[in-house]
Amino acid sequence: MTSSQRQPRIVVLGGGSWGTTVASICARRGPTLQWVRSEETANDINENHRNSKYLGNEVELALTLQATTDFSEAAECADVIVMGVPSHGFRAVLTELAKELRPWVPVVSLVKGLEQGTNYRMSEIVDEVLPGHPAGILAGPNIAREVADGYAAAAVLAMPDQHLAARLAELFRTRRFRTYTTDDVVGVEMAGALKNVYAIAVGMGYSLGIGENTRAMVMSRAIREMSKMGEAAGGHRDTFAGLAGMGDLIVTCTSQRSRNRHVGEQLGSGKSIDEIIASMNQVAEGVKAASVIMEFAEKYGLSMPIAREVDGVISHGATPEGAYRGLAAEKPGHEVHGSGF
């Protein structure tokens, strides 16, 4: 961050729905530049104040938001970097950024996923590729289109340094978008990655016709699985009862705009994962996270029945019906200390 004598310039990397929504929020608070790959999208943002491809024609962006396809222009002027690229492209963009970014510029991730191959959280990638740059994440129950439309919402900004977090939070805060802070970067990142997998489970249930009671059971047991793994990874239990955990899980499982719920519904209707992915123009992070989570479960010696069944459907040819039968076969034990579903 720069001195208080001028407003820091925020650079948002990525042109998807959430990256654009956050960029528009930031542009209402101070100078903001959004880097996008597509010249068409850049022109749409600059000339029409729209990102029609991802947010439709009805959402008007902040008139002060500017977009560019020139990566060097974006990197060189940044006082704060906001990473809105998917997990599979995160490292490559950071590697390019490392060539031109000034030292100590904070990096805030919007990504709710884990890197396949390394199993790294996004802040760990920042630490490796951009050592010395403070790294954190902004996450919560945030369906992009609703936030863009002006509905009240909230998120939590996780940074190790709470003084820096408090200063950065002001850049993301509006009258209708509440931004809280925490120092639990691990917990918020794990919650963001985990909830996507459980939304796929609930989505499958919608297509299979499970009842409301069953859905509530799966979601509440999912919170338990999430908090167990999050604590094992070094996160705080309370984080999973908050915005990044329970809050985000609820909206991702229940919203018809949720990409991961959509994936689950399509799986439940009999479509293959490859067919589903090919039909989507945005990334559903839960698809990639399922196998990573099972590797974590093995590493920490945890029983993760719901995640296990989702991974079985996505990666090992199991059926959604079989997944729910597998959960039903689990013997219930102690609600808090038991290892089963």
mmCIF file of C-alpha atoms in Angstrom:
data_model
loop_
_atom_site.group_PDB
_atom_site.id
_atom_site.type_symbol
_atom_site.label_atom_id
_atom_site.label_comp_id
_atom_site.label_asym_id
_atom_site.label_seq_id
_atom_site.Cartn_x
_atom_site.Cartn_y
_atom_site.Cartn_z
ATOM 1 C CA MET A 1 0.000 0.000 0.000
ATOM 2 C CA THR A 2 1.073 3.551 -0.619
ATOM 3 C CA SER A 3 1.024 6.441 1.798
ATOM 4 C CA SER A 4 -2.252 8.004 2.845
ATOM 5 C CA GLN A 5 -1.499 11.034 0.651
ATOM 6 C CA ARG A 6 -3.205 9.399 -2.315
ATOM 7 C CA GLN A 7 -5.664 6.616 -2.935
ATOM 8 C CA PRO A 8 -3.964 3.310 -3.782
ATOM 9 C CA ARG A 9 -4.515 2.057 -7.324
ATOM 10 C CA ILE A 10 -6.211 -1.327 -7.315
ATOM 11 C CA VAL A 11 -5.569 -3.721 -10.186
ATOM 12 C CA VAL A 12 -7.956 -6.648 -10.624
ATOM 13 C CA LEU A 13 -6.605 -9.478 -12.760
ATOM 14 C CA GLY A 14 -9.324 -11.507 -14.486
ATOM 15 C CA GLY A 15 -12.467 -10.743 -16.433
ATOM 16 C CA GLY A 16 -14.998 -13.204 -15.016
ATOM 17 C CA SER A 17 -18.217 -12.393 -13.171
ATOM 18 C CA TRP A 18 -16.793 -12.132 -9.644
ATOM 19 C CA GLY A 19 -13.573 -10.390 -10.648
ATOM 20 C CA THR A 20 -15.591 -7.799 -12.557
ATOM 21 C CA THR A 21 -18.034 -7.338 -9.687
ATOM 22 C CA VAL A 22 -15.215 -6.765 -7.203
ATOM 23 C CA ALA A 23 -13.480 -4.428 -9.642
ATOM 24 C CA SER A 24 -16.671 -2.375 -9.911
ATOM 25 C CA ILE A 25 -16.934 -2.211 -6.099
ATOM 26 C CA CYS A 26 -13.326 -1.076 -5.828
ATOM 27 C CA ALA A 27 -13.796 1.522 -8.572
ATOM 28 C CA ARG A 28 -16.436 3.200 -6.426
ATOM 29 C CA ARG A 29 -13.838 3.530 -3.654
ATOM 30 C CA GLY A 30 -10.764 4.570 -5.634
ATOM 31 C CA PRO A 31 -8.825 4.272 -8.916
ATOM 32 C CA THR A 32 -9.211 0.741 -10.293
ATOM 33 C CA LEU A 33 -7.903 -0.982 -13.409
ATOM 34 C CA GLN A 34 -9.107 -4.404 -14.549
ATOM 35 C CA TRP A 35 -6.920 -6.605 -16.731
ATOM 36 C CA VAL A 36 -8.835 -8.916 -19.072
ATOM 37 C CA ARG A 37 -7.627 -11.168 -21.865
ATOM 38 C CA SER A 38 -10.360 -10.275 -24.359
ATOM 39 C CA GLU A 39 -10.272 -7.000 -26.294
ATOM 40 C CA GLU A 40 -14.031 -7.324 -26.715
ATOM 41 C CA THR A 41 -14.549 -7.527 -22.942
ATOM 42 C CA ALA A 42 -12.212 -4.581 -22.342
ATOM 43 C CA ASN A 43 -14.130 -2.464 -24.844
ATOM 44 C CA ASP A 44 -17.440 -3.517 -23.304
ATOM 45 C CA ILE A 45 -16.252 -2.388 -19.848
ATOM 46 C CA ASN A 46 -14.700 0.866 -21.059
ATOM 47 C CA GLU A 47 -17.361 1.959 -23.541
ATOM 48 C CA ASN A 48 -20.595 0.384 -22.305
ATOM 49 C CA HIS A 49 -19.784 -0.069 -18.580
ATOM 50 C CA ARG A 50 -20.885 -3.678 -18.939
ATOM 51 C CA ASN A 51 -19.371 -7.160 -18.921
ATOM 52 C CA SER A 52 -22.105 -8.669 -21.033
ATOM 53 C CA LYS A 53 -20.393 -12.040 -21.418
ATOM 54 C CA TYR A 54 -20.384 -12.810 -17.707
ATOM 55 C CA LEU A 55 -22.868 -10.445 -16.049
ATOM 56 C CA GLY A 56 -25.383 -9.801 -18.817
ATOM 57 C CA ASN A 57 -26.532 -6.510 -20.263
ATOM 58 C CA GLU A 58 -28.535 -5.379 -17.234
ATOM 59 C CA VAL A 59 -25.639 -4.853 -14.806
ATOM 60 C CA GLU A 60 -24.078 -1.403 -15.100
ATOM 61 C CA LEU A 61 -20.542 -1.228 -13.776
ATOM 62 C CA ALA A 62 -18.968 1.742 -12.028
ATOM 63 C CA LEU A 63 -18.388 4.494 -14.563
ATOM 64 C CA THR A 64 -14.885 4.972 -13.143
ATOM 65 C CA LEU A 65 -13.802 1.356 -13.806
ATOM 66 C CA GLN A 66 -11.236 1.054 -16.580
ATOM 67 C CA ALA A 67 -10.129 -2.143 -18.333
ATOM 68 C CA THR A 68 -7.021 -3.073 -20.295
ATOM 69 C CA THR A 69 -5.597 -6.069 -22.127
ATOM 70 C CA ASP A 70 -2.052 -4.789 -21.558
ATOM 71 C CA PHE A 71 -0.647 -6.884 -18.726
ATOM 72 C CA SER A 72 2.430 -4.700 -18.271
ATOM 73 C CA GLU A 73 0.305 -1.595 -17.888
ATOM 74 C CA ALA A 74 -1.698 -3.289 -15.154
ATOM 75 C CA ALA A 75 1.290 -4.748 -13.308
ATOM 76 C CA GLU A 76 3.376 -1.588 -13.294
ATOM 77 C CA CYS A 77 0.727 0.719 -11.828
ATOM 78 C CA ALA A 78 -0.619 -1.595 -9.081
ATOM 79 C CA ASP A 79 -0.605 -0.636 -5.418
ATOM 80 C CA VAL A 80 -2.908 -3.580 -4.598
ATOM 81 C CA ILE A 81 -3.381 -6.708 -6.709
ATOM 82 C CA VAL A 82 -6.690 -8.598 -6.680
ATOM 83 C CA MET A 83 -6.442 -12.053 -8.272
ATOM 84 C CA GLY A 84 -9.660 -13.086 -10.005
ATOM 85 C CA VAL A 85 -8.235 -15.823 -12.243
ATOM 86 C CA PRO A 86 -9.169 -19.510 -11.678
ATOM 87 C CA SER A 87 -6.916 -21.799 -9.658
ATOM 88 C CA HIS A 88 -5.545 -23.582 -12.723
ATOM 89 C CA GLY A 89 -4.256 -20.293 -14.179
ATOM 90 C CA PHE A 90 -3.268 -18.638 -10.912
ATOM 91 C CA ARG A 91 0.414 -19.589 -10.860
ATOM 92 C CA ALA A 92 1.034 -18.659 -14.507
ATOM 93 C CA VAL A 93 -0.433 -15.178 -14.041
ATOM 94 C CA LEU A 94 1.579 -14.651 -10.845
ATOM 95 C CA THR A 95 4.744 -15.740 -12.644
ATOM 96 C CA GLU A 96 4.171 -13.068 -15.279
ATOM 97 C CA LEU A 97 3.341 -10.571 -12.548
ATOM 98 C CA ALA A 98 6.623 -11.283 -10.740
ATOM 99 C CA LYS A 99 8.561 -9.804 -13.661
ATOM 100 C CA GLU A 100 6.995 -6.344 -13.310
ATOM 101 C CA LEU A 101 5.310 -5.892 -9.917
ATOM 102 C CA ARG A 102 6.917 -3.530 -7.400
ATOM 103 C CA PRO A 103 8.009 -5.070 -4.062
ATOM 104 C CA TRP A 104 5.638 -5.467 -1.120
ATOM 105 C CA VAL A 105 2.408 -4.881 -3.087
ATOM 106 C CA PRO A 106 -0.388 -6.859 -1.311
ATOM 107 C CA VAL A 107 -2.079 -9.668 -3.244
ATOM 108 C CA VAL A 108 -5.718 -10.472 -2.442
ATOM 109 C CA SER A 109 -7.108 -13.679 -3.937
ATOM 110 C CA LEU A 110 -10.752 -14.157 -4.904
ATOM 111 C CA VAL A 111 -10.183 -17.820 -5.715
ATOM 112 C CA LYS A 112 -11.994 -20.547 -3.785
ATOM 113 C CA GLY A 113 -9.923 -23.484 -4.905
ATOM 114 C CA LEU A 114 -6.714 -25.476 -4.532
ATOM 115 C CA GLU A 115 -3.912 -26.016 -7.017
ATOM 116 C CA GLN A 116 -3.872 -29.501 -8.468
ATOM 117 C CA GLY A 117 -0.494 -31.189 -8.355
ATOM 118 C CA THR A 118 0.871 -29.202 -5.410
ATOM 119 C CA ASN A 119 -2.373 -29.044 -3.357
ATOM 120 C CA TYR A 120 -1.384 -25.480 -2.506
ATOM 121 C CA ARG A 121 -3.765 -22.817 -1.325
ATOM 122 C CA MET A 122 -3.579 -19.614 -3.357
ATOM 123 C CA SER A 123 -1.707 -17.691 -0.641
ATOM 124 C CA GLU A 124 0.939 -20.426 -0.624
ATOM 125 C CA ILE A 125 1.429 -19.919 -4.366
ATOM 126 C CA VAL A 126 1.807 -16.179 -3.777
ATOM 127 C CA ASP A 127 4.399 -16.856 -1.068
ATOM 128 C CA GLU A 128 6.345 -19.086 -3.457
ATOM 129 C CA VAL A 129 6.144 -16.970 -6.625
ATOM 130 C CA LEU A 130 6.072 -13.494 -5.031
ATOM 131 C CA PRO A 131 7.989 -13.811 -1.748
ATOM 132 C CA GLY A 132 7.642 -10.759 0.463
ATOM 133 C CA HIS A 133 4.228 -9.762 -0.870
ATOM 134 C CA PRO A 134 1.463 -9.912 1.782
ATOM 135 C CA ALA A 135 -1.108 -12.491 0.634
ATOM 136 C CA GLY A 136 -4.724 -12.988 1.635
ATOM 137 C CA ILE A 137 -8.204 -13.843 0.405
ATOM 138 C CA LEU A 138 -11.605 -12.182 0.160
ATOM 139 C CA ALA A 139 -14.390 -14.758 0.494
ATOM 140 C CA GLY A 140 -17.960 -15.229 1.657
ATOM 141 C CA PRO A 141 -21.509 -15.971 0.461
ATOM 142 C CA ASN A 142 -21.159 -13.909 -2.693
ATOM 143 C CA ILE A 143 -23.119 -14.847 -5.801
ATOM 144 C CA ALA A 144 -21.574 -12.367 -8.235
ATOM 145 C CA ARG A 145 -24.728 -11.338 -10.059
ATOM 146 C CA GLU A 146 -26.606 -10.538 -6.833
ATOM 147 C CA VAL A 147 -23.744 -8.408 -5.519
ATOM 148 C CA ALA A 148 -23.486 -6.678 -8.892
ATOM 149 C CA ASP A 149 -27.232 -5.999 -8.783
ATOM 150 C CA GLY A 150 -26.811 -4.245 -5.441
ATOM 151 C CA TYR A 151 -28.288 -6.792 -3.036
ATOM 152 C CA ALA A 152 -26.825 -6.603 0.459
ATOM 153 C CA ALA A 153 -23.996 -9.082 1.026
ATOM 154 C CA ALA A 154 -20.882 -9.616 3.127
ATOM 155 C CA ALA A 155 -17.424 -11.136 2.876
ATOM 156 C CA VAL A 156 -14.398 -11.632 5.080
ATOM 157 C CA LEU A 157 -10.916 -10.428 4.151
ATOM 158 C CA ALA A 158 -8.251 -12.700 5.593
ATOM 159 C CA MET A 159 -4.718 -11.320 5.912
ATOM 160 C CA PRO A 160 -1.975 -12.270 8.405
ATOM 161 C CA ASP A 161 -1.467 -8.602 9.336
ATOM 162 C CA GLN A 162 -4.693 -7.231 10.809
ATOM 163 C CA HIS A 163 -3.568 -3.615 10.455
ATOM 164 C CA LEU A 164 -3.114 -4.169 6.721
ATOM 165 C CA ALA A 165 -6.387 -6.119 6.564
ATOM 166 C CA ALA A 166 -8.267 -3.204 8.129
ATOM 167 C CA ARG A 167 -6.812 -0.777 5.593
ATOM 168 C CA LEU A 168 -7.496 -3.058 2.634
ATOM 169 C CA ALA A 169 -11.033 -3.851 3.806
ATOM 170 C CA GLU A 170 -11.984 -0.218 3.232
ATOM 171 C CA LEU A 171 -11.257 -0.681 -0.471
ATOM 172 C CA PHE A 172 -13.860 -3.463 -0.734
ATOM 173 C CA ARG A 173 -16.483 -1.973 1.564
ATOM 174 C CA THR A 174 -19.673 -0.226 0.422
ATOM 175 C CA ARG A 175 -23.007 0.542 2.048
ATOM 176 C CA ARG A 176 -24.401 -2.747 0.727
ATOM 177 C CA PHE A 177 -21.260 -4.871 0.752
ATOM 178 C CA ARG A 178 -19.960 -5.458 4.264
ATOM 179 C CA THR A 179 -16.327 -6.529 4.550
ATOM 180 C CA TYR A 180 -15.143 -8.084 7.812
ATOM 181 C CA THR A 181 -11.550 -9.054 8.630
ATOM 182 C CA THR A 182 -9.717 -12.035 10.121
ATOM 183 C CA ASP A 183 -6.159 -13.304 10.386
ATOM 184 C CA ASP A 184 -7.207 -16.902 9.592
ATOM 185 C CA VAL A 185 -6.000 -17.106 5.996
ATOM 186 C CA VAL A 186 -5.719 -20.900 6.136
ATOM 187 C CA GLY A 187 -9.263 -21.369 7.430
ATOM 188 C CA VAL A 188 -10.866 -19.003 4.918
ATOM 189 C CA GLU A 189 -8.999 -20.544 1.982
ATOM 190 C CA MET A 190 -9.827 -24.092 3.054
ATOM 191 C CA ALA A 191 -13.475 -23.194 3.640
ATOM 192 C CA GLY A 192 -13.712 -21.628 0.195
ATOM 193 C CA ALA A 193 -12.279 -24.700 -1.512
ATOM 194 C CA LEU A 194 -14.178 -27.258 0.547
ATOM 195 C CA LYS A 195 -17.670 -25.785 0.274
ATOM 196 C CA ASN A 196 -17.645 -26.193 -3.508
ATOM 197 C CA VAL A 197 -17.327 -29.967 -3.221
ATOM 198 C CA TYR A 198 -20.247 -30.167 -0.810
ATOM 199 C CA ALA A 199 -22.367 -27.994 -3.097
ATOM 200 C CA ILE A 200 -21.869 -30.618 -5.790
ATOM 201 C CA ALA A 201 -23.174 -33.230 -3.336
ATOM 202 C CA VAL A 202 -26.272 -31.161 -2.593
ATOM 203 C CA GLY A 203 -26.745 -30.444 -6.296
ATOM 204 C CA MET A 204 -26.811 -34.165 -7.031
ATOM 205 C CA GLY A 205 -29.453 -34.499 -4.341
ATOM 206 C CA TYR A 206 -31.688 -31.920 -6.016
ATOM 207 C CA SER A 207 -31.790 -34.025 -9.188
ATOM 208 C CA LEU A 208 -32.307 -37.215 -7.207
ATOM 209 C CA GLY A 209 -35.287 -35.670 -5.413
ATOM 210 C CA ILE A 210 -34.000 -35.730 -1.838
ATOM 211 C CA GLY A 211 -36.183 -33.878 0.649
ATOM 212 C CA GLU A 212 -35.514 -30.640 2.502
ATOM 213 C CA ASN A 213 -34.666 -32.533 5.691
ATOM 214 C CA THR A 214 -32.117 -34.652 3.836
ATOM 215 C CA ARG A 215 -30.601 -31.562 2.269
ATOM 216 C CA ALA A 216 -30.258 -29.886 5.679
ATOM 217 C CA MET A 217 -28.653 -33.035 7.059
ATOM 218 C CA VAL A 218 -26.076 -33.155 4.260
ATOM 219 C CA MET A 219 -25.244 -29.453 4.640
ATOM 220 C CA SER A 220 -24.856 -29.601 8.415
ATOM 221 C CA ARG A 221 -22.692 -32.713 8.235
ATOM 222 C CA ALA A 222 -20.696 -30.986 5.495
ATOM 223 C CA ILE A 223 -19.899 -28.148 7.892
ATOM 224 C CA ARG A 224 -18.556 -30.726 10.325
ATOM 225 C CA GLU A 225 -16.343 -32.303 7.654
ATOM 226 C CA MET A 226 -15.122 -28.871 6.560
ATOM 227 C CA SER A 227 -14.202 -27.746 10.057
ATOM 228 C CA LYS A 228 -12.381 -31.017 10.817
ATOM 229 C CA MET A 229 -10.193 -30.672 7.755
ATOM 230 C CA GLY A 230 -9.764 -26.931 8.199
ATOM 231 C CA GLU A 231 -8.520 -27.371 11.756
ATOM 232 C CA ALA A 232 -6.178 -30.158 10.691
ATOM 233 C CA ALA A 233 -4.692 -27.822 8.069
ATOM 234 C CA GLY A 234 -4.150 -25.096 10.670
ATOM 235 C CA GLY A 235 -7.358 -23.067 10.411
ATOM 236 C CA HIS A 236 -9.617 -21.927 13.240
ATOM 237 C CA ARG A 237 -12.866 -23.773 13.970
ATOM 238 C CA ASP A 238 -14.852 -20.542 14.328
ATOM 239 C CA THR A 239 -14.048 -19.604 10.721
ATOM 240 C CA PHE A 240 -16.187 -22.495 9.498
ATOM 241 C CA ALA A 241 -19.219 -21.201 11.387
ATOM 242 C CA GLY A 242 -18.803 -17.801 9.736
ATOM 243 C CA LEU A 243 -19.165 -16.127 6.354
ATOM 244 C CA ALA A 244 -16.464 -18.109 4.558
ATOM 245 C CA GLY A 245 -17.702 -21.429 5.936
ATOM 246 C CA MET A 246 -21.365 -21.867 6.741
ATOM 247 C CA GLY A 247 -22.404 -18.668 4.958
ATOM 248 C CA ASP A 248 -20.743 -19.572 1.684
ATOM 249 C CA LEU A 249 -21.830 -23.214 1.933
ATOM 250 C CA ILE A 250 -25.492 -22.218 2.292
ATOM 251 C CA VAL A 251 -25.553 -19.953 -0.738
ATOM 252 C CA THR A 252 -23.450 -22.290 -2.899
ATOM 253 C CA CYS A 253 -25.715 -25.231 -2.095
ATOM 254 C CA THR A 254 -29.035 -23.426 -2.495
ATOM 255 C CA SER A 255 -28.610 -20.763 -5.183
ATOM 256 C CA GLN A 256 -29.695 -21.640 -8.697
ATOM 257 C CA ARG A 257 -26.855 -19.372 -9.869
ATOM 258 C CA SER A 258 -24.258 -21.577 -8.141
ATOM 259 C CA ARG A 259 -21.902 -23.219 -10.637
ATOM 260 C CA ASN A 260 -21.029 -26.089 -8.297
ATOM 261 C CA ARG A 261 -24.653 -26.854 -7.452
ATOM 262 C CA HIS A 262 -25.279 -26.814 -11.226
ATOM 263 C CA VAL A 263 -22.528 -29.383 -11.740
ATOM 264 C CA GLY A 264 -24.109 -31.602 -9.086
ATOM 265 C CA GLU A 265 -27.566 -31.278 -10.626
ATOM 266 C CA GLN A 266 -26.227 -32.191 -14.043
ATOM 267 C CA LEU A 267 -24.389 -35.195 -12.610
ATOM 268 C CA GLY A 268 -27.601 -36.229 -10.867
ATOM 269 C CA SER A 269 -29.468 -36.076 -14.175
ATOM 270 C CA GLY A 270 -27.028 -38.520 -15.747
ATOM 271 C CA LYS A 271 -24.557 -36.311 -17.614
ATOM 272 C CA SER A 272 -20.829 -36.999 -17.542
ATOM 273 C CA ILE A 273 -18.427 -34.572 -15.917
ATOM 274 C CA ASP A 274 -16.667 -33.903 -19.235
ATOM 275 C CA GLU A 275 -19.975 -33.078 -20.900
ATOM 276 C CA ILE A 276 -20.921 -30.713 -18.070
ATOM 277 C CA ILE A 277 -17.605 -28.858 -18.071
ATOM 278 C CA ALA A 278 -17.714 -28.450 -21.861
ATOM 279 C CA SER A 279 -21.118 -26.774 -21.619
ATOM 280 C CA MET A 280 -20.024 -24.172 -19.024
ATOM 281 C CA ASN A 281 -18.341 -20.831 -19.754
ATOM 282 C CA GLN A 282 -17.064 -20.447 -16.182
ATOM 283 C CA VAL A 283 -15.050 -22.643 -13.827
ATOM 284 C CA ALA A 284 -16.662 -24.769 -11.108
ATOM 285 C CA GLU A 285 -13.757 -25.080 -8.670
ATOM 286 C CA GLY A 286 -15.317 -28.012 -6.805
ATOM 287 C CA VAL A 287 -14.647 -30.330 -9.738
ATOM 288 C CA LYS A 288 -10.904 -29.860 -9.411
ATOM 289 C CA ALA A 289 -10.926 -29.668 -5.609
ATOM 290 C CA ALA A 290 -12.608 -33.030 -4.941
ATOM 291 C CA SER A 291 -9.550 -35.190 -5.611
ATOM 292 C CA VAL A 292 -7.256 -32.727 -3.817
ATOM 293 C CA ILE A 293 -9.443 -32.870 -0.716
ATOM 294 C CA MET A 294 -9.239 -36.639 -0.642
ATOM 295 C CA GLU A 295 -5.449 -36.380 -0.751
ATOM 296 C CA PHE A 296 -5.644 -34.026 2.238
ATOM 297 C CA ALA A 297 -7.968 -36.477 4.016
ATOM 298 C CA GLU A 298 -5.398 -39.254 3.583
ATOM 299 C CA LYS A 299 -2.585 -36.950 4.715
ATOM 300 C CA TYR A 300 -4.389 -35.963 7.918
ATOM 301 C CA GLY A 301 -5.981 -39.353 8.553
ATOM 302 C CA LEU A 302 -9.537 -38.000 8.349
ATOM 303 C CA SER A 303 -12.757 -39.699 7.363
ATOM 304 C CA MET A 304 -14.584 -37.463 4.847
ATOM 305 C CA PRO A 305 -17.606 -39.493 3.695
ATOM 306 C CA ILE A 306 -19.400 -36.755 1.731
ATOM 307 C CA ALA A 307 -16.247 -35.574 -0.048
ATOM 308 C CA ARG A 308 -15.323 -39.202 -0.702
ATOM 309 C CA GLU A 309 -18.633 -39.895 -2.436
ATOM 310 C CA VAL A 310 -18.419 -36.738 -4.557
ATOM 311 C CA ASP A 311 -14.893 -37.630 -5.648
ATOM 312 C CA GLY A 312 -16.135 -41.104 -6.494
ATOM 313 C CA VAL A 313 -18.706 -39.668 -8.902
ATOM 314 C CA ILE A 314 -16.370 -37.096 -10.471
ATOM 315 C CA SER A 315 -13.203 -39.162 -10.769
ATOM 316 C CA HIS A 316 -13.959 -42.855 -10.331
ATOM 317 C CA GLY A 317 -17.117 -43.658 -12.290
ATOM 318 C CA ALA A 318 -19.515 -43.913 -9.342
ATOM 319 C CA THR A 319 -23.142 -42.835 -9.735
ATOM 320 C CA PRO A 320 -24.966 -40.118 -7.759
ATOM 321 C CA GLU A 321 -27.468 -42.734 -6.603
ATOM 322 C CA GLY A 322 -24.594 -44.879 -5.376
ATOM 323 C CA ALA A 323 -23.071 -41.893 -3.615
ATOM 324 C CA TYR A 324 -26.200 -41.281 -1.561
ATOM 325 C CA ARG A 325 -26.514 -45.000 -0.829
ATOM 326 C CA GLY A 326 -22.911 -44.892 0.390
ATOM 327 C CA LEU A 327 -23.762 -42.077 2.791
ATOM 328 C CA ALA A 328 -26.852 -43.885 4.027
ATOM 329 C CA ALA A 329 -24.701 -46.934 4.794
ATOM 330 C CA GLU A 330 -22.483 -44.904 7.150
ATOM 331 C CA LYS A 331 -23.201 -45.631 10.800
ATOM 332 C CA PRO A 332 -24.006 -42.445 12.760
ATOM 333 C CA GLY A 333 -21.927 -41.916 15.870
ATOM 334 C CA HIS A 334 -21.129 -38.976 18.105
ATOM 335 C CA GLU A 335 -22.233 -35.780 16.351
ATOM 336 C CA VAL A 336 -19.026 -33.855 17.078
ATOM 337 C CA HIS A 337 -16.381 -36.495 17.629
ATOM 338 C CA GLY A 338 -17.662 -39.262 15.330
ATOM 339 C CA SER A 339 -15.816 -40.022 12.100
ATOM 340 C CA GLY A 340 -18.755 -41.063 9.904
ATOM 341 C CA PHE A 341 -21.601 -39.293 8.131
#
